[in-house]
């Protein structure tokens, strides 16, 4: 009886050990710049590369040199407006907008002002300071940098599928508008096509 009990305990220990070792997690940490295109849907790589490429195109266009020559080398001030998702899938356009903002700031050739709800939060803090901060540290109203240009855009997609094969085409269109004159000074796009089998 003692031998049977020991045998059962040993077998249980082996099964438990084997069971635990074979159920390893499938999660693996990778560098954030690693291309991971698992599903074929819009992903972080699409967002980052599109933002970098389209911002580089934005700065290489003649609007930039024209503005610099007309304004004695002054850096243009940009604000990133709405980037609307019109594609067939959910795309976190805020993440894409932040990638664009990062590329603009990192270029060192343009200045960026805050937009949307974050701008309103900053204005709220400035209003609070009027009553609650010392006169020497209080930030004044009316000293914000006004944007010279607004960047807006859309993300569209076309899906073509037959049985188990699918082609997904994304087109990202961005437009830069002179806020003073309402003139479109640049239109850029980025196209991505994926074949999913």
Tab-separated table of N, CA and C in Angstrom, residues 100-165:
chain	number	residue	atom	x	y	z
A	100	UNK	N	2.554	61.844	-35.639
A	100	UNK	CA	2.813	62.997	-36.515
A	100	UNK	C	3.383	64.154	-35.698
A	101	UNK	N	2.774	64.430	-34.549
A	101	UNK	CA	3.266	65.510	-33.698
A	101	UNK	C	4.713	65.267	-33.269
A	102	UNK	N	5.013	64.034	-32.923
A	102	UNK	CA	6.380	63.688	-32.519
A	102	UNK	C	7.353	63.923	-33.666
A	103	UNK	N	6.973	63.506	-34.866
A	103	UNK	CA	7.841	63.696	-36.035
A	103	UNK	C	8.050	65.186	-36.314
A	104	UNK	N	7.011	65.996	-36.147
A	104	UNK	CA	7.130	67.448	-36.364
A	104	UNK	C	8.104	68.051	-35.355
A	105	UNK	N	7.933	67.712	-34.087
A	105	UNK	CA	8.815	68.262	-33.047
A	105	UNK	C	10.251	67.781	-33.244
A	106	UNK	N	10.410	66.482	-33.508
A	106	UNK	CA	11.756	65.927	-33.663
A	106	UNK	C	12.487	66.475	-34.881
A	107	UNK	N	11.751	66.996	-35.858
A	107	UNK	CA	12.407	67.569	-37.040
A	107	UNK	C	13.217	68.802	-36.676
A	108	UNK	N	12.761	69.546	-35.659
A	108	UNK	CA	13.434	70.775	-35.265
A	108	UNK	C	13.233	71.916	-36.244
A	109	UNK	N	12.442	71.691	-37.285
A	109	UNK	CA	12.261	72.708	-38.324
A	109	UNK	C	10.915	73.416	-38.235
A	110	UNK	N	10.021	72.895	-37.397
A	110	UNK	CA	8.701	73.489	-37.238
A	110	UNK	C	8.368	73.538	-35.756
A	111	UNK	N	7.442	74.419	-35.397
A	111	UNK	CA	6.968	74.486	-34.021
A	111	UNK	C	5.539	73.950	-33.991
A	112	UNK	N	5.158	73.425	-32.842
A	112	UNK	CA	3.847	72.792	-32.712
A	112	UNK	C	3.121	73.372	-31.508
A	113	UNK	N	1.853	73.724	-31.702
A	113	UNK	CA	1.048	74.199	-30.573
A	113	UNK	C	-0.016	73.155	-30.250
A	114	UNK	N	-0.442	73.195	-29.005
A	114	UNK	CA	-1.407	72.233	-28.489
A	114	UNK	C	-2.780	72.450	-29.116
A	115	UNK	N	-3.515	71.361	-29.292
A	115	UNK	CA	-4.839	71.430	-29.896
A	115	UNK	C	-5.868	70.729	-29.021
A	116	UNK	N	-7.124	70.956	-29.328
A	116	UNK	CA	-8.224	70.194	-28.754
A	116	UNK	C	-8.378	70.319	-27.254
A	117	UNK	N	-8.756	69.193	-26.631
A	117	UNK	CA	-9.066	69.202	-25.194
A	117	UNK	C	-7.840	69.496	-24.336
A	118	UNK	N	-6.651	69.126	-24.816
A	118	UNK	CA	-5.442	69.425	-24.037
A	118	UNK	C	-5.189	70.931	-23.998
A	119	UNK	N	-5.462	71.599	-25.104
A	119	UNK	CA	-5.322	73.058	-25.121
A	119	UNK	C	-6.304	73.680	-24.132
A	120	UNK	N	-7.534	73.178	-24.092
A	120	UNK	CA	-8.541	73.703	-23.176
A	120	UNK	C	-8.132	73.485	-21.718
A	121	UNK	N	-7.503	72.336	-21.442
A	121	UNK	CA	-7.034	72.055	-20.087
A	121	UNK	C	-5.944	73.048	-19.678
A	122	UNK	N	-5.044	73.369	-20.621
A	122	UNK	CA	-3.979	74.343	-20.336
A	122	UNK	C	-4.582	75.730	-20.093
A	123	UNK	N	-5.572	76.090	-20.915
A	123	UNK	CA	-6.220	77.387	-20.726
A	123	UNK	C	-6.942	77.440	-19.375
A	124	UNK	N	-7.516	76.316	-18.966
A	124	UNK	CA	-8.160	76.243	-17.654
A	124	UNK	C	-7.161	76.444	-16.526
A	125	UNK	N	-5.989	75.859	-16.660
A	125	UNK	CA	-4.934	76.037	-15.655
A	125	UNK	C	-4.489	77.495	-15.608
A	126	UNK	N	-4.351	78.113	-16.786
A	126	UNK	CA	-3.955	79.530	-16.822
A	126	UNK	C	-5.006	80.389	-16.117
A	127	UNK	N	-6.281	80.063	-16.319
A	127	UNK	CA	-7.362	80.800	-15.653
A	127	UNK	C	-7.283	80.615	-14.137
A	128	UNK	N	-7.001	79.402	-13.695
A	128	UNK	CA	-6.854	79.122	-12.261
A	128	UNK	C	-5.709	79.935	-11.664
A	129	UNK	N	-4.636	80.079	-12.427
A	129	UNK	CA	-3.479	80.819	-11.912
A	129	UNK	C	-3.801	82.289	-11.660
A	130	UNK	N	-4.757	82.828	-12.394
A	130	UNK	CA	-5.098	84.245	-12.226
A	130	UNK	C	-5.547	84.543	-10.799
A	131	UNK	N	-6.176	83.553	-10.152
A	131	UNK	CA	-6.674	83.748	-8.785
A	131	UNK	C	-5.799	83.096	-7.720
A	132	UNK	N	-5.011	82.104	-8.108
A	132	UNK	CA	-4.363	81.283	-7.090
A	132	UNK	C	-2.834	81.290	-7.119
A	133	UNK	N	-2.217	81.846	-8.123
A	133	UNK	CA	-0.748	81.858	-8.192
A	133	UNK	C	-0.219	83.246	-7.849
A	134	UNK	N	1.024	83.280	-7.420
A	134	UNK	CA	1.627	84.577	-7.121
A	134	UNK	C	1.808	85.362	-8.421
A	135	UNK	N	1.854	86.664	-8.290
A	135	UNK	CA	1.976	87.534	-9.472
A	135	UNK	C	3.255	87.242	-10.256
A	136	UNK	N	4.310	86.817	-9.562
A	136	UNK	CA	5.590	86.574	-10.247
A	136	UNK	C	5.600	85.260	-11.028
A	137	UNK	N	4.716	84.299	-10.672
A	137	UNK	CA	4.713	83.014	-11.372
A	137	UNK	C	3.471	82.813	-12.242
A	138	UNK	N	2.494	83.696	-12.104
A	138	UNK	CA	1.249	83.579	-12.857
A	138	UNK	C	1.499	83.751	-14.354
A	139	UNK	N	0.927	82.857	-15.159
A	139	UNK	CA	1.051	82.951	-16.611
A	139	UNK	C	-0.104	83.793	-17.148
A	140	UNK	N	0.213	84.684	-18.077
A	140	UNK	CA	-0.750	85.662	-18.566
A	140	UNK	C	-1.555	85.128	-19.747
A	141	UNK	N	-2.749	85.685	-19.905
A	141	UNK	CA	-3.579	85.391	-21.070
A	141	UNK	C	-3.061	86.171	-22.285
A	142	UNK	N	-3.377	85.692	-23.461
A	142	UNK	CA	-3.083	86.425	-24.690
A	142	UNK	C	-1.656	86.307	-25.186
A	143	UNK	N	-0.872	85.362	-24.668
A	143	UNK	CA	0.513	85.225	-25.100
A	143	UNK	C	0.791	83.897	-25.795
A	144	UNK	N	-0.272	83.175	-26.152
A	144	UNK	CA	-0.083	81.904	-26.857
A	144	UNK	C	0.488	82.158	-28.249
A	145	UNK	N	1.218	81.178	-28.760
A	145	UNK	CA	1.652	81.239	-30.157
A	145	UNK	C	0.472	80.862	-31.042
A	146	UNK	N	0.131	81.729	-31.937
A	146	UNK	CA	-0.927	81.410	-32.893
A	146	UNK	C	-0.352	80.533	-34.010
A	147	UNK	N	-1.085	79.512	-34.379
A	147	UNK	CA	-0.617	78.617	-35.440
A	147	UNK	C	-0.701	79.312	-36.790
A	148	UNK	N	0.302	79.058	-37.619
A	148	UNK	CA	0.300	79.564	-38.996
A	148	UNK	C	-0.450	78.608	-39.917
A	149	UNK	N	-0.363	77.314	-39.612
A	149	UNK	CA	-0.927	76.277	-40.488
A	149	UNK	C	-1.616	75.204	-39.656
A	150	UNK	N	-2.653	74.617	-40.247
A	150	UNK	CA	-3.321	73.480	-39.618
A	150	UNK	C	-3.195	72.264	-40.524
A	151	UNK	N	-2.834	71.139	-39.910
A	151	UNK	CA	-2.717	69.870	-40.618
A	151	UNK	C	-3.946	69.026	-40.294
A	152	UNK	N	-4.647	68.575	-41.331
A	152	UNK	CA	-5.846	67.757	-41.165
A	152	UNK	C	-5.775	66.598	-42.149
A	153	UNK	N	-6.583	65.574	-41.915
A	153	UNK	CA	-6.530	64.464	-42.854
A	153	UNK	C	-7.556	63.384	-42.630
A	154	UNK	N	-7.437	62.349	-43.464
A	154	UNK	CA	-8.324	61.195	-43.403
A	154	UNK	C	-7.532	59.918	-43.625
A	155	UNK	N	-8.068	58.829	-43.085
A	155	UNK	CA	-7.550	57.490	-43.360
A	155	UNK	C	-8.688	56.721	-44.017
A	156	UNK	N	-8.471	56.273	-45.247
A	156	UNK	CA	-9.466	55.506	-45.994
A	156	UNK	C	-8.926	54.113	-46.279
A	157	UNK	N	-9.821	53.205	-46.597
A	157	UNK	CA	-9.382	51.855	-46.957
A	157	UNK	C	-10.315	51.247	-47.992
A	158	UNK	N	-9.750	50.307	-48.751
A	158	UNK	CA	-10.518	49.508	-49.706
A	158	UNK	C	-10.139	48.058	-49.448
A	159	UNK	N	-11.157	47.210	-49.337
A	159	UNK	CA	-10.915	45.786	-49.096
A	159	UNK	C	-11.430	45.001	-50.300
A	160	UNK	N	-10.577	44.129	-50.806
A	160	UNK	CA	-10.945	43.234	-51.895
A	160	UNK	C	-10.664	41.814	-51.420
A	161	UNK	N	-11.698	40.973	-51.390
A	161	UNK	CA	-11.470	39.624	-50.887
A	161	UNK	C	-12.217	38.582	-51.708
A	162	UNK	N	-11.633	37.407	-51.737
A	162	UNK	CA	-12.217	36.258	-52.410
A	162	UNK	C	-11.816	35.014	-51.632
A	163	UNK	N	-12.801	34.343	-51.076
A	163	UNK	CA	-12.585	33.153	-50.251
A	163	UNK	C	-11.624	33.476	-49.114
A	164	UNK	N	-10.453	32.850	-49.062
A	164	UNK	CA	-9.525	33.064	-47.942
A	164	UNK	C	-8.458	34.116	-48.239
A	165	UNK	N	-8.495	34.704	-49.410
A	165	UNK	CA	-7.485	35.693	-49.784
A	165	UNK	C	-8.096	37.089	-49.719
